[in-house]
Coordinates of C-alpha atoms in Angstrom, one line a residue:
M190 CA -80.8 147.9 68.9
T191 CA -82.1 148.0 72.4
D192 CA -80.0 150.1 74.8
L193 CA -79.1 148.2 77.8
T194 CA -76.9 150.7 79.5
P195 CA -77.7 150.9 83.3
G196 CA -79.1 154.4 82.9
N197 CA -81.6 153.3 80.4
Q198 CA -82.2 149.7 81.8
T199 CA -85.8 148.7 81.5
A200 CA -87.3 145.3 82.3
P201 CA -87.9 143.0 79.4
P202 CA -91.4 141.8 78.8
R203 CA -92.3 138.6 80.2
P204 CA -93.2 135.9 77.9
K205 CA -96.6 134.4 77.9
V206 CA -96.8 130.7 78.5
G207 CA -99.3 128.8 76.9
H208 CA -100.5 125.2 77.7
R209 CA -101.1 122.6 74.9
H210 CA -103.5 119.8 75.3
K211 CA -101.6 116.5 75.4
R212 CA -102.1 114.2 72.3
H213 CA -103.0 110.4 72.2
L214 CA -100.1 108.6 70.7
A215 CA -101.8 105.3 70.3
W216 CA -103.0 106.2 66.7
V217 CA -99.4 106.4 65.5
W218 CA -99.3 102.6 65.4
V219 CA -102.3 102.3 63.2
V220 CA -100.2 102.9 60.0
P221 CA -97.6 100.2 60.6
I222 CA -100.1 97.9 61.9
V223 CA -102.3 98.3 58.7
A224 CA -99.0 97.9 56.6
A225 CA -98.2 94.8 58.3
L226 CA -101.6 93.4 58.0
T227 CA -101.6 94.4 54.2
G228 CA -98.2 92.6 53.8
A229 CA -99.4 89.6 55.7
S230 CA -102.2 89.5 53.5
I231 CA -100.3 89.7 50.4
V232 CA -98.0 87.0 51.7
W233 CA -100.9 84.9 52.6
N234 CA -102.6 85.4 49.4
E235 CA -99.3 84.5 47.5
W236 CA -98.9 81.5 49.8
A237 CA -102.4 80.5 49.4
S238 CA -102.3 80.8 45.6
R239 CA -99.3 78.7 45.1
G240 CA -99.6 75.1 44.1
P241 CA -97.2 72.2 44.4
V242 CA -93.5 72.6 43.2
I243 CA -92.6 70.3 40.4
K244 CA -89.7 69.1 38.7
I245 CA -89.3 68.4 34.9
S246 CA -86.3 66.7 33.4
F247 CA -85.5 67.7 29.7
E248 CA -82.5 67.0 27.6
S249 CA -81.6 70.5 27.3
A250 CA -82.9 74.0 28.5
S251 CA -83.3 75.4 25.0
G252 CA -85.9 78.2 25.0
I253 CA -86.6 78.0 28.8
E254 CA -85.7 81.0 31.0
E255 CA -85.7 81.1 34.8
G256 CA -88.5 83.4 36.0
K257 CA -89.9 84.1 32.4
T258 CA -90.9 80.7 31.0
H259 CA -94.6 80.0 31.8
I260 CA -96.4 76.7 32.1
K261 CA -99.8 76.7 30.1
F262 CA -102.7 74.3 30.0
R263 CA -105.1 75.0 27.3
D264 CA -103.3 78.4 26.7
V265 CA -104.0 79.4 30.3
V266 CA -101.1 80.1 32.6
V267 CA -100.8 77.6 35.5
G268 CA -97.3 78.0 36.6
L269 CA -93.8 79.5 36.3
V270 CA -90.3 78.2 35.9
T271 CA -88.4 79.2 39.0
D272 CA -85.1 77.3 38.6
I273 CA -83.0 75.5 36.0
Q274 CA -80.2 73.2 37.2
L275 CA -78.0 70.5 35.6
S276 CA -78.8 66.9 36.9
K277 CA -76.3 65.0 38.9
S278 CA -75.4 62.9 35.9
R279 CA -75.2 66.0 33.8
E280 CA -77.1 64.1 31.0
S281 CA -80.1 66.4 31.3
V282 CA -81.5 69.5 33.0
V283 CA -83.8 69.8 35.8
V284 CA -86.4 72.5 35.5
T285 CA -88.2 73.7 38.7
A286 CA -91.6 75.1 38.4
Q287 CA -94.3 76.5 40.6
L288 CA -97.8 75.6 39.9
D289 CA -100.8 77.7 40.7
K290 CA -103.1 76.5 43.4
D291 CA -106.1 76.0 41.0
A292 CA -103.5 73.8 38.9
E293 CA -102.4 71.5 41.6
S294 CA -104.5 68.6 40.1
L295 CA -102.0 68.7 37.1
A296 CA -99.4 67.0 39.6
N297 CA -100.5 63.6 38.6
D298 CA -98.9 60.5 37.0
G299 CA -101.0 61.1 33.7
S300 CA -99.5 64.5 33.0
Q301 CA -97.0 65.3 30.2
F302 CA -94.9 68.3 29.6
W303 CA -93.1 69.6 26.5
V304 CA -91.6 72.9 25.3
V305 CA -93.5 74.7 22.6
K306 CA -91.3 76.5 20.0
P307 CA -91.6 77.0 16.4
T308 CA -91.8 73.9 14.3
I309 CA -91.8 73.2 10.6
G310 CA -92.5 69.7 9.4
V311 CA -94.2 67.9 6.7
T312 CA -97.5 67.8 8.4
G313 CA -97.5 71.5 8.9
I314 CA -96.3 74.5 10.9
S315 CA -96.9 75.0 14.6
G316 CA -95.9 77.3 17.5
L317 CA -95.5 80.4 15.4
A318 CA -96.9 82.5 18.3
T319 CA -93.8 81.8 20.3
L320 CA -91.7 84.0 17.8
F321 CA -93.2 86.9 19.8
S322 CA -94.1 85.6 23.1
G323 CA -91.3 83.2 23.7
S324 CA -91.3 79.5 24.2
Y325 CA -93.4 78.1 27.0
I326 CA -94.0 74.7 28.5
E327 CA -97.2 72.9 27.6
V328 CA -98.9 70.4 30.0
D329 CA -101.6 67.8 29.0
T330 CA -103.2 65.4 31.5
K331 CA -105.6 62.6 31.7
A332 CA -109.1 62.7 33.1
P333 CA -109.2 63.2 36.9
G334 CA -110.5 59.6 37.5
D335 CA -107.8 58.0 35.2
A336 CA -104.7 59.5 37.0
K337 CA -103.2 59.1 40.4
P338 CA -102.4 62.5 42.2
N339 CA -99.3 63.7 44.1
Q340 CA -96.6 63.2 41.5
Y341 CA -94.0 65.9 41.4
D342 CA -91.2 64.6 39.1
F343 CA -91.7 64.3 35.5
V344 CA -89.6 63.3 32.4
G345 CA -90.3 66.0 29.7
L346 CA -91.2 65.0 26.1
E347 CA -88.7 66.3 23.4
M348 CA -91.7 66.3 20.8
P349 CA -95.1 67.2 21.5
P350 CA -97.6 64.2 21.5
P351 CA -99.7 63.8 18.3
I352 CA -103.1 64.1 20.2
T353 CA -104.2 65.5 23.5
S354 CA -105.6 63.1 26.1
D355 CA -109.1 64.6 26.1
R356 CA -109.7 64.3 22.4
P357 CA -112.6 61.8 21.6
G358 CA -111.8 58.8 19.7
A359 CA -110.5 55.2 19.8
T360 CA -107.0 53.7 19.8
F361 CA -106.0 50.6 17.8
K362 CA -103.0 48.4 17.5
L363 CA -101.2 47.5 14.3
R364 CA -98.6 44.8 13.8
A365 CA -96.1 45.2 10.8
P366 CA -92.9 43.2 9.8
T367 CA -91.1 46.7 9.7
L368 CA -91.7 50.2 10.6
G369 CA -91.0 51.7 7.1
S370 CA -91.4 55.4 6.8
I371 CA -94.0 55.4 9.6
Q372 CA -93.3 57.6 12.6
T373 CA -95.1 59.1 15.5
G374 CA -97.4 61.8 13.9
T375 CA -97.9 59.8 10.7
P376 CA -101.4 60.5 9.4
V377 CA -104.2 58.0 9.1
Y378 CA -106.7 58.1 6.2
F379 CA -110.1 56.8 5.5
L380 CA -111.4 57.4 1.9
R381 CA -108.3 59.8 1.6
I382 CA -109.7 61.8 4.6
P383 CA -107.3 62.3 7.5
V384 CA -109.0 60.8 10.4
G385 CA -106.4 59.9 12.9
V386 CA -102.7 59.8 13.6
V387 CA -99.9 57.3 14.7
T388 CA -99.4 57.9 18.4
D389 CA -96.6 55.5 19.3
Y390 CA -94.6 52.3 18.1
D391 CA -92.6 49.8 19.9
L392 CA -90.5 46.6 19.0
D393 CA -92.0 43.4 20.2
K394 CA -90.1 41.5 22.9
A395 CA -89.2 38.8 20.4
G396 CA -87.9 41.4 17.9
K397 CA -89.8 39.8 15.0
H398 CA -92.3 42.6 14.3
V399 CA -93.3 46.3 15.2
D400 CA -96.4 47.1 17.2
I401 CA -97.9 50.5 15.9
D402 CA -100.6 52.5 18.1
V403 CA -102.9 54.6 15.8
F404 CA -105.7 56.8 17.2
V405 CA -108.8 57.4 15.1
H406 CA -110.9 60.6 15.8
D407 CA -114.5 60.4 16.7
P408 CA -116.8 59.9 14.7
Y409 CA -114.7 58.1 12.2
D410 CA -113.7 55.3 14.8
K411 CA -116.9 53.6 14.3
Y412 CA -115.8 52.6 10.9
V413 CA -113.2 50.3 12.2
N414 CA -114.5 46.8 12.7
A415 CA -113.2 43.2 12.7
N416 CA -113.1 43.2 8.9
T417 CA -111.2 46.5 8.6
R418 CA -107.8 46.2 7.1
F419 CA -105.1 48.6 7.3
W420 CA -102.2 49.1 4.8
N421 CA -99.2 51.4 4.2
D422 CA -100.3 54.2 2.0
S423 CA -96.7 55.9 1.8
G424 CA -95.2 57.2 -1.5
V425 CA -95.8 55.8 -4.9
Q426 CA -96.7 52.1 -5.5
V427 CA -96.1 50.6 -9.0
G428 CA -97.4 47.2 -9.8
L429 CA -97.4 45.2 -13.1
G430 CA -100.5 42.7 -13.4
P431 CA -102.8 41.1 -15.9
N432 CA -104.3 44.7 -16.7
G433 CA -100.9 46.2 -17.3
L434 CA -98.9 48.7 -15.5
Q435 CA -100.7 50.2 -12.4
V436 CA -99.5 53.3 -10.4
H437 CA -100.9 54.4 -7.1
V438 CA -100.0 57.8 -5.8
G439 CA -100.8 58.8 -2.3
S440 CA -101.6 62.4 -0.9
L441 CA -98.7 65.0 -0.8
A442 CA -98.4 64.5 3.0
S443 CA -98.3 60.7 2.7
L444 CA -95.5 61.3 -0.1
L445 CA -93.4 63.3 2.3
S446 CA -94.2 61.6 5.7
G447 CA -95.9 58.4 4.9
G448 CA -99.3 57.4 5.7
I449 CA -101.8 54.6 6.8
S450 CA -105.0 54.1 5.2
F451 CA -107.8 51.7 6.2
A452 CA -111.1 50.2 4.8
S453 CA -113.7 47.7 5.4
F454 CA -113.7 44.4 3.2
G455 CA -116.7 42.7 4.9
P456 CA -119.8 43.0 7.0
D457 CA -119.5 45.1 10.3
A458 CA -118.4 42.9 13.4
P459 CA -117.5 44.2 16.8
V460 CA -113.7 44.4 17.5
A461 CA -112.3 42.7 20.5
E462 CA -110.6 44.9 23.1
D463 CA -107.1 43.2 22.5
F464 CA -107.6 42.7 18.8
V465 CA -104.3 43.4 16.8
F466 CA -104.8 44.4 13.1
K467 CA -102.2 43.5 10.6
L468 CA -100.7 46.2 8.5
F469 CA -100.4 45.2 5.0
E470 CA -97.8 46.6 2.5
S471 CA -100.3 47.9 0.0
R472 CA -104.1 48.1 -0.8
H473 CA -103.7 45.4 -3.4
L474 CA -102.5 43.0 -0.7
A475 CA -105.0 44.2 1.9
K476 CA -107.8 43.5 -0.7
S477 CA -106.5 40.3 -1.9
V478 CA -107.1 38.5 1.6
P479 CA -110.3 36.5 1.2
E480 CA -113.0 36.7 3.9
G481 CA -114.6 34.3 6.2
P482 CA -113.2 31.5 8.5
N483 CA -109.7 30.3 7.5
V484 CA -107.8 27.0 7.7
P485 CA -104.0 27.1 8.3
I486 CA -102.0 24.9 5.8
E487 CA -98.6 23.9 5.4
M488 CA -96.8 22.7 2.1
R489 CA -93.3 21.3 1.5
F490 CA -91.5 22.0 -1.9
N491 CA -88.4 20.2 -2.9
Q492 CA -87.8 22.4 -5.9
S493 CA -86.6 26.2 -6.0
T494 CA -89.4 28.5 -5.0
R495 CA -87.7 31.5 -6.1
G496 CA -90.5 34.2 -7.1
L497 CA -92.8 32.8 -4.3
E498 CA -93.3 35.7 -1.7
V499 CA -95.5 36.4 1.2
G500 CA -98.9 37.5 0.0
S501 CA -98.7 35.2 -3.1
A502 CA -102.1 33.7 -4.2
I503 CA -103.3 30.1 -3.9
D504 CA -105.7 29.4 -6.6
F505 CA -108.2 26.7 -7.2
H506 CA -109.7 26.6 -10.7
G507 CA -108.6 30.0 -11.3
V508 CA -110.2 31.5 -8.1
Q509 CA -108.0 32.7 -5.4
I510 CA -108.9 30.9 -2.0
G511 CA -105.8 31.5 0.1
V512 CA -102.7 33.5 0.6
V513 CA -99.0 32.7 1.4
D514 CA -98.0 33.7 4.9
T515 CA -94.3 32.6 5.3
V516 CA -91.6 31.1 2.9
E517 CA -88.9 29.5 4.9
L518 CA -85.9 27.2 4.2
D519 CA -85.8 24.1 6.4
L520 CA -83.5 21.0 6.6
D521 CA -84.7 17.4 6.4
P522 CA -82.8 15.4 9.1
S523 CA -83.3 12.2 7.4
D524 CA -81.2 12.7 4.4
N525 CA -79.7 16.2 5.4
S526 CA -81.5 17.8 2.3
F527 CA -82.9 21.4 2.2
Y528 CA -86.4 22.2 1.2
T529 CA -88.8 25.1 1.5
R530 CA -91.5 25.2 4.0
V531 CA -94.5 27.3 3.0
K532 CA -97.1 28.3 5.5
A533 CA -100.4 29.6 4.0
T534 CA -104.1 30.2 5.1
L535 CA -107.1 28.9 3.1
Y536 CA -110.5 30.7 2.9
P537 CA -113.1 28.1 2.1
A538 CA -115.7 30.7 2.0
M539 CA -114.3 31.6 -1.5
L540 CA -115.6 28.5 -2.8
G541 CA -118.9 30.1 -3.3
A542 CA -121.9 27.8 -3.6
A543 CA -119.9 24.8 -2.4
Y544 CA -119.3 26.5 0.9
E545 CA -123.0 27.4 1.4
H546 CA -123.9 23.8 1.6
I547 CA -121.7 23.5 4.8
Q548 CA -123.8 24.1 8.1
V549 CA -122.9 27.1 9.9
K550 CA -122.2 25.0 13.1
E551 CA -119.6 23.2 11.1
R552 CA -117.7 26.3 9.7
D553 CA -115.0 26.1 12.4
P554 CA -111.4 25.6 11.5
Q555 CA -111.3 21.9 12.7
T556 CA -114.3 20.8 10.7
L557 CA -113.1 22.9 7.5
A558 CA -109.8 21.3 8.0
R559 CA -111.3 17.7 7.7
L560 CA -113.0 18.8 4.3
V561 CA -109.6 19.9 3.0
Q562 CA -108.2 16.5 4.0
Q563 CA -111.0 14.8 2.2
A564 CA -110.0 16.7 -0.8
I565 CA -106.4 15.6 -0.4
D566 CA -107.5 12.0 -0.2
L567 CA -109.3 12.5 -3.4
G568 CA -106.1 13.7 -5.2
M569 CA -105.8 17.5 -4.4
R570 CA -102.1 18.5 -4.7
A571 CA -100.2 21.9 -4.4
Q572 CA -98.1 22.9 -7.4
L573 CA -96.0 26.0 -8.3
Q574 CA -97.1 27.9 -11.2
Q575 CA -95.6 30.8 -13.2
G576 CA -97.6 33.9 -12.5
S577 CA -95.5 36.3 -14.8
L578 CA -92.6 35.4 -17.2
L579 CA -91.7 39.2 -16.9
T580 CA -91.3 39.5 -13.1
G581 CA -90.7 35.7 -12.6
G582 CA -93.5 35.7 -9.7
L583 CA -95.0 32.4 -8.6
Y584 CA -98.2 31.2 -7.2
I585 CA -99.6 28.1 -5.8
E586 CA -102.3 26.2 -7.6
L587 CA -104.3 23.4 -6.2
V588 CA -104.4 20.6 -8.8
N589 CA -106.0 17.0 -9.0
R590 CA -103.1 14.6 -9.3
V591 CA -104.6 11.2 -8.4
G592 CA -102.1 8.4 -7.8
T593 CA -99.4 10.6 -6.4
P594 CA -98.2 10.3 -2.6
T595 CA -100.6 11.6 0.0
G596 CA -98.3 12.3 2.9
P597 CA -98.9 11.6 6.6
A598 CA -102.4 10.8 7.7
F599 CA -104.4 13.5 9.2
D600 CA -104.6 13.4 12.9
G601 CA -106.8 16.5 13.4
S602 CA -104.1 19.0 14.2
L603 CA -103.6 22.3 12.4
P604 CA -101.9 23.4 10.0
V605 CA -103.1 20.7 7.6
Q606 CA -100.2 19.4 5.5
I607 CA -100.9 19.4 1.7
P608 CA -98.6 17.2 -0.5
T609 CA -97.0 18.8 -3.5
V610 CA -96.2 17.8 -6.9
S611 CA -93.2 19.3 -8.9
S612 CA -93.9 21.7 -11.8
Q613 CA -92.0 23.3 -14.5
T614 CA -91.1 26.9 -13.2
F615 CA -89.2 29.5 -15.0
D616 CA -85.8 28.3 -13.2
D617 CA -86.6 24.7 -14.7
L618 CA -87.0 26.5 -18.1
K619 CA -83.8 28.3 -17.7
R620 CA -82.1 25.1 -16.7
Q621 CA -83.4 23.4 -19.9
I622 CA -82.2 26.3 -21.9
S623 CA -78.8 25.9 -20.3
E624 CA -78.8 22.2 -21.2
I625 CA -79.6 23.0 -24.9
I626 CA -76.8 25.6 -24.9
D627 CA -74.4 23.1 -23.6
H628 CA -75.3 20.6 -26.3
I629 CA -75.0 23.6 -29.0
D630 CA -71.4 24.2 -27.5
K631 CA -70.5 20.6 -28.1
I632 CA -71.2 20.9 -31.7
P633 CA -67.9 21.1 -33.6
F634 CA -68.7 24.3 -35.6
E635 CA -65.0 24.7 -36.7
K636 CA -64.7 21.3 -38.2
I637 CA -68.0 21.7 -39.9
G638 CA -66.8 24.9 -41.4
K639 CA -63.6 23.5 -42.6
D640 CA -65.4 20.5 -44.3
L641 CA -68.0 22.8 -45.8
E642 CA -65.1 25.0 -47.1
D643 CA -63.5 22.0 -48.8
S644 CA -66.8 20.9 -50.4
L645 CA -67.2 24.4 -51.6
K646 CA -63.7 24.2 -53.2
E647 CA -64.5 20.9 -54.9
L648 CA -68.0 22.1 -56.0
T649 CA -66.3 25.1 -57.6
A650 CA -63.8 22.9 -59.5
V651 CA -66.6 20.8 -60.8
G652 CA -68.4 23.9 -62.0
R653 CA -65.3 25.2 -63.7
S654 CA -64.9 21.8 -65.5
V655 CA -68.5 21.6 -66.7
N656 CA -68.3 25.2 -67.8
K657 CA -65.3 24.1 -69.9
T658 CA -66.5 20.8 -71.6
L659 CA -70.3 20.7 -71.4
T660 CA -71.4 24.4 -71.9
P661 CA -69.9 24.5 -75.5
E662 CA -71.8 21.3 -76.7
L663 CA -74.8 22.3 -74.9
T664 CA -74.6 25.6 -76.7
E665 CA -74.2 24.1 -80.0
T666 CA -77.1 21.6 -79.6
L667 CA -79.3 24.5 -78.5
Q668 CA -78.4 26.5 -81.6
K669 CA -79.3 23.5 -83.8
L670 CA -82.7 22.9 -82.0
Q671 CA -83.3 26.6 -82.5
G672 CA -82.6 26.3 -86.3
T673 CA -84.9 23.4 -86.7
L674 CA -87.7 25.2 -84.9
D675 CA -87.1 28.2 -87.2
D676 CA -87.4 25.9 -90.3
V677 CA -90.7 24.4 -89.1
N678 CA -92.1 27.8 -88.4
R679 CA -91.1 29.0 -91.8
I680 CA -92.8 25.9 -93.5
L681 CA -95.8 26.6 -91.6
A682 CA -95.9 30.2 -92.3
S683 CA -95.2 30.1 -96.0
S684 CA -97.5 27.2 -97.3
D685 CA -101.1 28.2 -97.6
E686 CA -102.1 24.9 -99.5
L687 CA -100.8 22.7 -97.1
P688 CA -104.2 21.9 -95.3
A689 CA -105.8 20.9 -98.7
Q690 CA -102.9 18.7 -99.6
V691 CA -103.0 17.0 -96.3
G692 CA -106.7 16.3 -96.8
Q693 CA -106.2 14.9 -100.2
A694 CA -103.5 12.7 -98.9
I695 CA -105.6 11.5 -96.2
Q696 CA -108.5 10.5 -98.8
D697 CA -105.9 8.7 -101.1
L698 CA -104.8 6.9 -98.1
D699 CA -108.3 5.8 -97.1
E700 CA -108.8 4.4 -100.7
V701 CA -105.5 2.5 -100.5
L702 CA -106.6 0.8 -97.1
R703 CA -109.9 0.0 -98.6
S704 CA -108.3 -1.8 -101.6
T705 CA -105.9 -3.4 -99.3
R706 CA -108.8 -4.7 -97.1
Q707 CA -110.6 -6.2 -100.1
F708 CA -107.3 -7.8 -101.2
V709 CA -106.9 -9.4 -98.0
D710 CA -110.4 -10.7 -98.0
E711 CA -110.1 -12.1 -101.4
L712 CA -106.8 -13.7 -100.6
R713 CA -108.4 -15.3 -97.4
E714 CA -111.1 -16.7 -99.5
R715 CA -109.1 -18.0 -102.5
P716 CA -105.4 -18.3 -101.6
N717 CA -104.6 -19.6 -105.1
S718 CA -105.8 -16.4 -106.7
L719 CA -102.4 -15.0 -106.7
L720 CA -101.5 -18.1 -109.1
F721 CA -104.4 -18.6 -111.2
G722 CA -105.9 -15.2 -111.2
E723 CA -109.8 -14.5 -111.6
P724 CA -111.8 -17.7 -112.1
T725 CA -114.0 -18.0 -115.2
T726 CA -117.7 -18.8 -115.0
S727 CA -118.7 -22.6 -115.0
Y728 CA -121.9 -23.7 -116.2
S729 CA -124.1 -26.5 -114.4
R730 CA -127.6 -27.4 -113.8
E731 CA -127.7 -25.3 -111.0
T732 CA -126.3 -22.3 -112.8
L733 CA -128.2 -22.8 -116.1
G734 CA -130.8 -20.2 -116.3
A735 CA -129.6 -18.4 -113.4
E736 CA -128.3 -15.6 -115.7
K737 CA -130.9 -13.7 -117.7

């Protein structure tokens, strides 16, 4: 420690003062400036990479999470869900999503959004990858030239669409009386090969049929032409025909989810853009429809048509030339009686060589209708015939009945009115059987039985009387006859000389007959011989010298 007393006081050393050079503080601002520029760049890049904000409405937000659920297009992430809210009506949820800049073209009226999650159906299993990665929203859109841009509000699909918009192929429209087991996603088959799918269905405005849209993939769409027919190939179809019991079983997928098949039944012909195909109930009905131009006809039946159904055949000389389209009940205002109106279609091409004589330019419905009317004038009529006693099915046969009423004159309008003649159907047979049963019921079986019982009693009494009186006498007579036969047999058996004695008796009888003949001749010549006996010999000139 330094002694600071006055005696020892010494002066402290003077400090050395150094001078530093002044620093340039402007470089200090470089760091925040760089940081600010970096942040601005990041913000700019973030803002520049952002696409439009869209809103998608779903029935529920199942599987969707804010800030986690991505939007994908062809398995590429193109957006992110940023918000989930209830709609004002609380009937749905509104999902807000931010699209990427390079995906802003997806905001158009042709885009569709749906949630991809694990799904197990009859057509297969899909979305298994989401078990590990979570659900996401898939988007599909039309080609850029087919969609209008700048649409930001969408209604999401609850089920994924059956096909994507960029899938090559063609769409066709079918028309069916009912939907049956067909639904969106039902497969379409060609020669048992899956070549398409049902994309949509809708009820027509009149509510009379269902329109079904089917998509056939390329290159199978080229096999669909104007002569192609579609039919429902769902489940098991059982039919009873002239060849016996027929069972048709579709594929396993069609058994579970239904199916539609098609095939061509004629030469290839182009299909019009708005052409609507008829969906038949089975392949048999699709195949039974004849080919070529057709003539619509109409028939009126005053008898029961039970068993006549849509698709029943119209035969001419055993050849099917038409098919029944509708069977409807109608009222005749003239006498307030009901009758059945049957509308059908004739295919004159099924007449074969007779049709070939018709010129091609005359094969239009009007000309063919006049030919049908000429056949009606010559006596052609429609008659119901029994197709099967087992099923009770009916069909219509065109027969020749000259002299029956022809109906109204043909004025050139369609359909052609074909007159009908009554026939004996299964119902008529049942009615006749019922009448026979009624007549049988009127027979007094009880009275007949009582009279028969009384007759049997009288016959029993007569039998007993005969047994008491006639039987003993008859027995005695038979016994005597048997004794006589025994005596005859005994005589024939014991006498060995009987043949010789009989021969001798016959010779004696012959001699007696000869003597008798001589006696008769003698008596005829000399009747007095019985009185005077044998005459003596008289002598005369004539007799002298006669004897020697």
